[in-house]
Amino acid sequence: MTKGAEIAARLDLAGAGLEDTDVRLDEPMARHTTNRLGGPADVFVRPGTERDLAVLLARAHGTGVPVTFVGSGTNLLVRDGGIRGLVVNLGRMRRVERPDPDGRPGHVFAEAGASTGRVLARCRSWGLSGVEFLAGVPGSMGGGVVMNAGTFLGEFRDVVTRVTSLTLDGRRVVRPAAACGFRYRGSDLPPDEVVVSMDLDLAPADTATIDAAVERLRSHRRAREPQGVPNNGSTFKNPPGDHAGRLIEAAGLKGLRVGGAVVSPVHANWLVVDPDAGRPCTATDMIALIERVRDEVAARFGVTLELEVRVLGED
Ligand SMILES: Cc1cc2nc3c(=O)[nH]c(=O)nc-3n(C[C@H](O)[C@H](O)[C@H](O)COP(=O)(O)OP(=O)(O)OC[C@H]3O[C@@H](n4cnc5c(N)ncnc54)[C@H](O)[C@@H]3O)c2cc1C
């Protein structure tokens, strides 16, 4: 019996009465991460309804099976041994609505599985400004709010008014933005709750103004960031008053390689997968490269770089 089959049996998924959930056993996480790295999730589920999500969480809670929530995997580094237990992705719960266009024209509701690109496109079509920064942030709204992702145009905390989550025992928690503990590339949203939706407050604007901001961000990025190689965007957070990329470059580490993982010659804070390395890159290569970079920067400048990328799973 595979680990996936064992966990599915423990959760009694066959008897759970799931209505609309995509279930995969021993699913390679490399299929669900933008760096294309990561071993198997025992059971990977994509519920299509909140009811199914609640059933899955209750089963995991009742049986002690560990649960991990993932978004689009744009900020994940999953170790080669994969993730034990249940991995939940809300990519099929992706409504984006404007509940009250006449009374509260700037109010937008988005489910956690909606992609940032879709939210940006919908808001543009409604003539609402405030989420142009999403043009630089791939992934889901759920992952984005947990990370308080952003760019020089803004970040989630600028537009989110409240976040709705489910706890493992099925309680619905609605937090105003002030209770989410947003900070630079992080939040205090508890890791054992799944974000299901959020409300945003945006401002009316004409489409040309929105498009100009988006284009400015896109061209800024095109000129500075590696293209066409699997990656997670920035690997480290910027330390206070400085840039991780500047420190890594100043330490002479551009192009440094461990196996198939390399410090991008284009942007030093992007540790990327080299598809032409001669052998496939592993998460172990990437973690070894992260450690080399962190040690060298600490030795040279006395600054300990903190990871922005979230490492999950086991070796
Ligand atoms: C090319 C590229 C460029 C990038 N540029 C930027 C940038 O400019 N600015 C920036 O901030 N980031 C950037 N990133 C990183 C990434 O886009 C963001 O961190 C993004 O918000 C992560 O969203 P995700 O859905 O992929 O989440 P994931 O990477 O899947 O998960 C991120 C974290 O959120 C948690 N999580 C995800 N969904 C839920 C949920 N529904 N409930 C509870 N927890 C959840 C996960 O457990 C994990 O801890 C970039 C990444 C890439 C690949």
Short mmCIF file of C-alpha atoms and ligand atoms in Angstrom, two decimals:
data_model
loop_
_atom_site.label_atom_id
_atom_site.label_comp_id
_atom_site.label_asym_id
_atom_site.label_seq_id
_atom_site.Cartn_x
_atom_site.Cartn_y
_atom_site.Cartn_z
CA MET A 1 0.00 0.00 0.00
CA THR A 2 1.42 3.42 -0.89
CA LYS A 3 1.54 6.23 1.67
CA GLY A 4 -1.22 7.98 -0.25
CA ALA A 5 -3.51 4.94 -0.14
CA GLU A 6 -2.76 4.52 3.57
CA ILE A 7 -3.70 8.13 4.39
CA ALA A 8 -6.79 8.01 2.14
CA ALA A 9 -7.93 4.91 4.04
CA ARG A 10 -7.24 6.57 7.42
CA LEU A 11 -9.33 9.56 6.33
CA ASP A 12 -11.95 7.19 4.89
CA LEU A 13 -12.20 9.38 1.80
CA ALA A 14 -14.27 6.75 0.01
CA GLY A 15 -16.97 7.03 2.70
CA ALA A 16 -16.76 10.80 3.16
CA GLY A 17 -19.54 11.63 0.70
CA LEU A 18 -17.41 14.20 -1.13
CA GLU A 19 -19.48 15.87 -3.85
CA ASP A 20 -16.95 17.69 -5.96
CA THR A 21 -13.35 17.14 -4.93
CA ASP A 22 -10.38 16.23 -7.06
CA VAL A 23 -8.34 13.67 -5.05
CA ARG A 24 -4.85 12.53 -6.05
CA LEU A 25 -2.71 10.06 -4.17
CA ASP A 26 1.11 10.28 -4.02
CA GLU A 27 0.93 13.40 -6.15
CA PRO A 28 4.34 14.91 -7.09
CA MET A 29 4.42 18.44 -5.70
CA ALA A 30 6.79 19.32 -8.56
CA ARG A 31 3.57 19.58 -10.60
CA HIS A 32 2.25 22.27 -8.26
CA THR A 33 5.28 24.49 -7.69
CA THR A 34 6.71 27.09 -10.06
CA ASN A 35 10.27 25.90 -9.35
CA ARG A 36 9.14 22.41 -10.49
CA LEU A 37 10.70 20.87 -7.35
CA GLY A 38 9.25 18.73 -4.59
CA GLY A 39 8.45 15.12 -3.72
CA PRO A 40 4.98 13.61 -3.39
CA ALA A 41 2.08 14.76 -1.26
CA ASP A 42 0.46 11.68 0.29
CA VAL A 43 -3.04 12.93 -0.52
CA PHE A 44 -3.50 16.10 -2.60
CA VAL A 45 -7.05 17.47 -2.73
CA ARG A 46 -8.75 20.28 -4.61
CA PRO A 47 -12.24 20.71 -3.14
CA GLY A 48 -14.76 22.46 -5.35
CA THR A 49 -17.09 23.52 -2.53
CA GLU A 50 -16.78 24.84 1.01
CA ARG A 51 -18.85 21.91 2.24
CA ASP A 52 -16.30 19.41 0.87
CA LEU A 53 -13.49 21.49 2.34
CA ALA A 54 -15.14 21.36 5.79
CA VAL A 55 -15.63 17.57 5.50
CA LEU A 56 -11.96 17.06 4.60
CA LEU A 57 -10.76 19.23 7.48
CA ALA A 58 -13.06 17.43 9.92
CA ARG A 59 -11.74 14.03 8.79
CA ALA A 60 -8.14 15.17 9.18
CA HIS A 61 -8.90 16.75 12.56
CA GLY A 62 -10.68 13.62 13.79
CA THR A 63 -7.93 11.22 12.70
CA GLY A 64 -4.86 13.35 13.50
CA VAL A 65 -3.70 13.37 9.86
CA PRO A 66 -1.52 16.46 9.34
CA VAL A 67 -2.88 19.11 6.94
CA THR A 68 -0.91 21.54 4.78
CA PHE A 69 -2.51 24.37 2.80
CA VAL A 70 -0.95 25.40 -0.48
CA GLY A 71 -1.87 27.99 -3.08
CA SER A 72 -0.38 28.06 -6.57
CA GLY A 73 3.04 27.03 -5.27
CA THR A 74 4.78 30.17 -6.49
CA ASN A 75 6.48 30.73 -3.14
CA LEU A 76 6.99 27.11 -2.08
CA LEU A 77 10.11 25.01 -1.85
CA VAL A 78 8.95 21.45 -1.15
CA ARG A 79 11.65 19.05 -0.02
CA ASP A 80 12.39 15.92 -2.05
CA GLY A 81 10.70 13.55 0.44
CA GLY A 82 7.39 15.34 -0.11
CA ILE A 83 4.61 16.23 2.32
CA ARG A 84 3.02 13.77 4.72
CA GLY A 85 -0.72 13.73 5.24
CA LEU A 86 -3.32 15.84 3.46
CA VAL A 87 -2.39 18.75 1.18
CA VAL A 88 -5.26 21.11 0.40
CA ASN A 89 -5.37 23.45 -2.59
CA LEU A 90 -8.32 25.81 -3.09
CA GLY A 91 -7.64 26.48 -6.78
CA ARG A 92 -11.18 25.41 -7.71
CA MET A 93 -12.81 27.92 -5.32
CA ARG A 94 -12.17 31.08 -7.26
CA ARG A 95 -15.18 33.41 -7.34
CA VAL A 96 -14.49 37.11 -7.79
CA GLU A 97 -17.50 39.38 -7.29
CA ARG A 98 -18.57 42.93 -6.78
CA PRO A 99 -21.43 42.38 -4.30
CA ASP A 100 -22.93 45.89 -4.18
CA PRO A 101 -21.83 48.01 -7.16
CA ASP A 102 -24.31 50.83 -6.41
CA GLY A 103 -24.10 51.02 -2.61
CA ARG A 104 -20.39 50.21 -2.12
CA PRO A 105 -18.78 50.48 -5.57
CA GLY A 106 -15.25 49.76 -4.30
CA HIS A 107 -16.13 46.54 -2.47
CA VAL A 108 -14.74 43.38 -4.09
CA PHE A 109 -15.11 39.83 -2.73
CA ALA A 110 -12.55 37.21 -3.80
CA GLU A 111 -12.28 33.53 -2.93
CA ALA A 112 -8.83 32.30 -1.90
CA GLY A 113 -8.35 30.16 -5.01
CA ALA A 114 -8.84 33.04 -7.45
CA SER A 115 -5.63 33.84 -9.27
CA THR A 116 -4.16 37.29 -8.75
CA GLY A 117 -4.23 37.80 -12.54
CA ARG A 118 -7.97 37.14 -12.65
CA VAL A 119 -8.67 39.55 -9.80
CA LEU A 120 -6.62 42.25 -11.51
CA ALA A 121 -8.45 41.70 -14.80
CA ARG A 122 -11.91 41.79 -13.16
CA CYS A 123 -11.12 44.94 -11.18
CA ARG A 124 -9.80 46.63 -14.32
CA SER A 125 -13.05 45.76 -16.13
CA TRP A 126 -15.02 47.32 -13.24
CA GLY A 127 -12.84 50.45 -13.33
CA LEU A 128 -11.43 49.80 -9.85
CA SER A 129 -7.89 50.72 -8.88
CA GLY A 130 -5.72 49.46 -6.01
CA VAL A 131 -4.70 45.97 -7.13
CA GLU A 132 -2.38 46.97 -9.97
CA PHE A 133 0.49 45.68 -7.82
CA LEU A 134 -0.84 42.16 -8.48
CA ALA A 135 0.63 42.36 -11.98
CA GLY A 136 3.93 41.47 -10.32
CA VAL A 137 2.66 38.78 -7.98
CA PRO A 138 1.76 35.41 -9.51
CA GLY A 139 -0.26 32.96 -7.43
CA SER A 140 -3.59 32.77 -5.63
CA MET A 141 -5.33 35.37 -3.49
CA GLY A 142 -5.08 33.03 -0.47
CA GLY A 143 -1.31 32.66 -0.77
CA GLY A 144 -0.99 36.37 -1.44
CA VAL A 145 -2.84 37.46 1.68
CA VAL A 146 -0.96 35.00 3.91
CA MET A 147 2.35 36.32 2.51
CA ASN A 148 1.16 39.96 2.37
CA ALA A 149 2.71 39.79 -1.08
CA GLY A 150 3.44 42.99 -2.95
CA THR A 151 5.59 45.17 -5.14
CA PHE A 152 6.63 48.82 -5.19
CA LEU A 153 3.03 49.61 -6.24
CA GLY A 154 1.49 48.20 -3.07
CA GLU A 155 0.74 45.06 -1.12
CA PHE A 156 -2.24 43.08 0.15
CA ARG A 157 -2.57 45.03 3.40
CA ASP A 158 -3.28 48.22 1.42
CA VAL A 159 -6.55 46.84 0.01
CA VAL A 160 -7.77 43.96 2.21
CA THR A 161 -10.50 44.89 4.70
CA ARG A 162 -11.22 41.43 6.10
CA VAL A 163 -10.16 37.80 5.75
CA THR A 164 -12.37 34.75 6.27
CA SER A 165 -10.82 31.42 7.33
CA LEU A 166 -11.93 27.97 8.42
CA THR A 167 -10.36 26.24 11.41
CA LEU A 168 -9.66 22.52 11.39
CA ASP A 169 -12.68 21.93 13.64
CA GLY A 170 -14.91 23.72 11.14
CA ARG A 171 -15.27 27.15 12.76
CA ARG A 172 -15.55 30.14 10.46
CA VAL A 173 -13.33 33.04 11.56
CA VAL A 174 -13.75 36.52 10.08
CA ARG A 175 -10.87 38.88 10.88
CA PRO A 176 -10.77 42.58 10.12
CA ALA A 177 -7.49 43.57 8.44
CA ALA A 178 -6.23 45.08 11.72
CA ALA A 179 -6.36 41.59 13.31
CA CYS A 180 -4.37 39.88 10.51
CA GLY A 181 -0.94 41.08 11.69
CA PHE A 182 0.21 42.11 8.20
CA ARG A 183 3.91 42.95 7.90
CA TYR A 184 6.55 42.95 5.16
CA ARG A 185 6.05 39.59 3.34
CA GLY A 186 4.15 37.98 6.17
CA SER A 187 1.08 38.00 8.41
CA ASP A 188 -0.13 36.46 11.65
CA LEU A 189 -2.84 34.43 9.90
CA PRO A 190 -2.57 31.09 11.73
CA PRO A 191 -0.93 28.25 9.74
CA ASP A 192 -3.57 25.78 10.94
CA GLU A 193 -6.43 27.75 9.38
CA VAL A 194 -7.32 27.85 5.71
CA VAL A 195 -8.14 31.23 4.19
CA VAL A 196 -11.30 30.81 2.12
CA SER A 197 -12.04 34.37 1.00
CA MET A 198 -11.37 38.05 1.52
CA ASP A 199 -12.94 41.46 1.00
CA LEU A 200 -11.13 44.31 -0.66
CA ASP A 201 -11.79 48.05 -0.75
CA LEU A 202 -10.77 49.70 -4.02
CA ALA A 203 -11.14 53.13 -5.59
CA PRO A 204 -12.82 54.04 -8.89
CA ALA A 205 -10.34 54.94 -11.66
CA ASP A 206 -10.27 55.08 -15.43
CA THR A 207 -8.88 52.10 -17.30
CA ALA A 208 -6.06 54.07 -18.94
CA THR A 209 -4.65 55.01 -15.52
CA ILE A 210 -4.84 51.39 -14.35
CA ASP A 211 -3.17 50.13 -17.55
CA ALA A 212 -0.36 52.68 -17.29
CA ALA A 213 0.50 51.55 -13.74
CA VAL A 214 0.40 47.88 -14.73
CA GLU A 215 2.61 48.46 -17.77
CA ARG A 216 5.12 50.46 -15.69
CA LEU A 217 5.42 47.54 -13.26
CA ARG A 218 5.63 44.91 -16.00
CA SER A 219 8.36 46.68 -17.95
CA HIS A 220 10.32 47.39 -14.74
CA ARG A 221 10.24 43.65 -14.01
CA ARG A 222 10.99 42.47 -17.54
CA ALA A 223 14.19 44.48 -17.48
CA ARG A 224 15.41 43.20 -14.13
CA GLU A 225 14.22 39.63 -13.61
CA PRO A 226 15.20 36.27 -15.09
CA GLN A 227 12.76 34.92 -17.66
CA GLY A 228 12.03 31.36 -18.75
CA VAL A 229 13.61 29.44 -15.86
CA PRO A 230 11.69 27.70 -13.05
CA ASN A 231 11.83 29.87 -9.91
CA ASN A 232 10.06 31.28 -6.85
CA GLY A 233 10.76 34.97 -7.48
CA SER A 234 12.81 36.50 -4.66
CA THR A 235 14.33 33.86 -2.42
CA PHE A 236 15.20 36.05 0.58
CA LYS A 237 13.42 38.99 2.21
CA ASN A 238 15.15 42.32 1.98
CA PRO A 239 16.89 43.09 5.30
CA PRO A 240 15.91 46.45 6.86
CA GLY A 241 17.36 49.34 4.82
CA ASP A 242 19.03 47.13 2.21
CA HIS A 243 18.36 44.69 -0.61
CA ALA A 244 19.12 40.97 -0.43
CA GLY A 245 20.05 41.02 -4.14
CA ARG A 246 22.61 43.81 -3.60
CA LEU A 247 24.29 41.91 -0.74
CA ILE A 248 24.41 38.61 -2.68
CA GLU A 249 25.83 40.32 -5.75
CA ALA A 250 28.38 42.27 -3.68
CA ALA A 251 29.52 38.97 -2.15
CA GLY A 252 30.36 37.82 -5.70
CA LEU A 253 27.77 35.05 -5.71
CA LYS A 254 25.97 35.64 -9.01
CA GLY A 255 26.24 32.40 -10.99
CA LEU A 256 27.11 30.30 -7.90
CA ARG A 257 25.78 26.79 -8.44
CA VAL A 258 24.93 23.66 -6.45
CA GLY A 259 23.90 20.87 -8.81
CA GLY A 260 21.04 22.21 -10.88
CA ALA A 261 20.35 25.24 -8.64
CA VAL A 262 22.02 28.54 -9.48
CA VAL A 263 22.11 32.15 -8.29
CA SER A 264 20.63 33.94 -11.29
CA PRO A 265 23.17 36.02 -13.21
CA VAL A 266 20.29 38.43 -13.95
CA HIS A 267 19.04 39.09 -10.39
CA ALA A 268 21.08 37.79 -7.46
CA ASN A 269 18.09 37.35 -5.12
CA TRP A 270 16.50 34.87 -7.54
CA LEU A 271 17.87 31.39 -6.91
CA VAL A 272 16.63 29.54 -9.97
CA VAL A 273 16.59 26.08 -11.49
CA ASP A 274 18.92 25.65 -14.46
CA PRO A 275 17.07 23.42 -16.93
CA ASP A 276 20.33 22.82 -18.86
CA ALA A 277 22.42 21.73 -15.86
CA GLY A 278 23.04 18.23 -17.19
CA ARG A 279 21.11 16.56 -14.39
CA PRO A 280 17.73 17.42 -12.89
CA CYS A 281 17.77 19.94 -10.07
CA THR A 282 16.51 18.71 -6.68
CA ALA A 283 15.10 20.56 -3.69
CA THR A 284 18.22 19.36 -1.84
CA ASP A 285 20.38 21.27 -4.38
CA MET A 286 18.28 24.40 -3.86
CA ILE A 287 18.42 24.19 -0.07
CA ALA A 288 22.20 23.66 -0.18
CA LEU A 289 22.53 26.73 -2.43
CA ILE A 290 20.36 28.78 -0.06
CA GLU A 291 22.60 27.80 2.85
CA ARG A 292 25.80 28.62 0.93
CA VAL A 293 24.45 32.06 0.00
CA ARG A 294 23.25 32.76 3.54
CA ASP A 295 26.60 31.70 5.07
CA GLU A 296 28.68 33.75 2.61
CA VAL A 297 26.58 36.90 3.06
CA ALA A 298 26.69 36.52 6.85
CA ALA A 299 30.47 36.00 6.83
CA ARG A 300 31.05 38.95 4.52
CA PHE A 301 28.54 41.54 5.80
CA GLY A 302 27.31 40.25 9.18
CA VAL A 303 23.72 40.14 7.86
CA THR A 304 21.66 36.95 8.23
CA LEU A 305 19.24 36.77 5.31
CA GLU A 306 15.76 35.56 6.14
CA LEU A 307 13.92 33.30 3.68
CA GLU A 308 10.90 34.70 1.87
CA VAL A 309 10.28 31.32 0.22
CA ARG A 310 8.38 28.86 2.44
CA VAL A 311 10.06 25.45 2.84
CA LEU A 312 7.67 22.53 3.33
CA GLY A 313 7.88 18.76 3.65
CA GLU A 314 10.64 16.32 4.56
CA ASP A 315 13.95 15.16 3.06
C1 LIG B 1 8.06 34.77 -11.03
C2 LIG B 1 7.67 35.11 -9.61
C3 LIG B 1 7.63 36.43 -9.21
C4 LIG B 1 7.25 36.78 -7.91
N1 LIG B 1 7.21 38.09 -7.55
C5 LIG B 1 6.77 38.45 -6.33
C6 LIG B 1 6.65 39.82 -5.95
O1 LIG B 1 6.93 40.73 -6.71
N2 LIG B 1 6.22 40.11 -4.71
C7 LIG B 1 5.87 39.14 -3.81
O2 LIG B 1 5.45 39.46 -2.70
N3 LIG B 1 5.98 37.83 -4.15
C8 LIG B 1 6.41 37.46 -5.36
N4 LIG B 1 6.53 36.14 -5.69
C9 LIG B 1 6.19 35.12 -4.71
C10 LIG B 1 4.73 34.69 -4.78
O3 LIG B 1 4.16 35.10 -5.99
C11 LIG B 1 3.87 35.22 -3.65
O4 LIG B 1 4.38 34.90 -2.39
C12 LIG B 1 2.43 34.68 -3.76
O5 LIG B 1 1.57 35.53 -3.07
C13 LIG B 1 2.24 33.26 -3.24
O6 LIG B 1 0.93 32.81 -3.63
P1 LIG B 1 0.63 31.27 -3.89
O7 LIG B 1 -0.82 31.12 -4.11
O8 LIG B 1 1.51 30.72 -4.94
O9 LIG B 1 0.98 30.66 -2.46
P2 LIG B 1 1.94 29.41 -2.14
O10 LIG B 1 3.31 29.72 -2.61
O11 LIG B 1 1.32 28.17 -2.60
O12 LIG B 1 1.91 29.47 -0.53
C14 LIG B 1 2.49 30.56 0.17
C15 LIG B 1 2.13 30.44 1.65
O13 LIG B 1 0.73 30.66 1.82
C16 LIG B 1 0.10 29.53 2.45
N5 LIG B 1 -1.22 29.43 1.83
C17 LIG B 1 -1.52 29.44 0.50
N6 LIG B 1 -2.85 29.42 0.31
C18 LIG B 1 -3.43 29.38 1.54
C19 LIG B 1 -4.76 29.37 2.03
N7 LIG B 1 -5.83 29.39 1.20
N8 LIG B 1 -4.97 29.35 3.37
C20 LIG B 1 -3.94 29.33 4.23
N9 LIG B 1 -2.64 29.34 3.85
C21 LIG B 1 -2.39 29.39 2.52
C22 LIG B 1 1.03 28.36 2.19
O14 LIG B 1 0.91 27.39 3.20
C23 LIG B 1 2.41 29.04 2.21
O15 LIG B 1 2.84 29.21 3.55
C24 LIG B 1 6.91 35.76 -6.99
C25 LIG B 1 6.97 34.42 -7.40
C26 LIG B 1 7.33 34.09 -8.69
C27 LIG B 1 7.37 32.66 -9.13
#
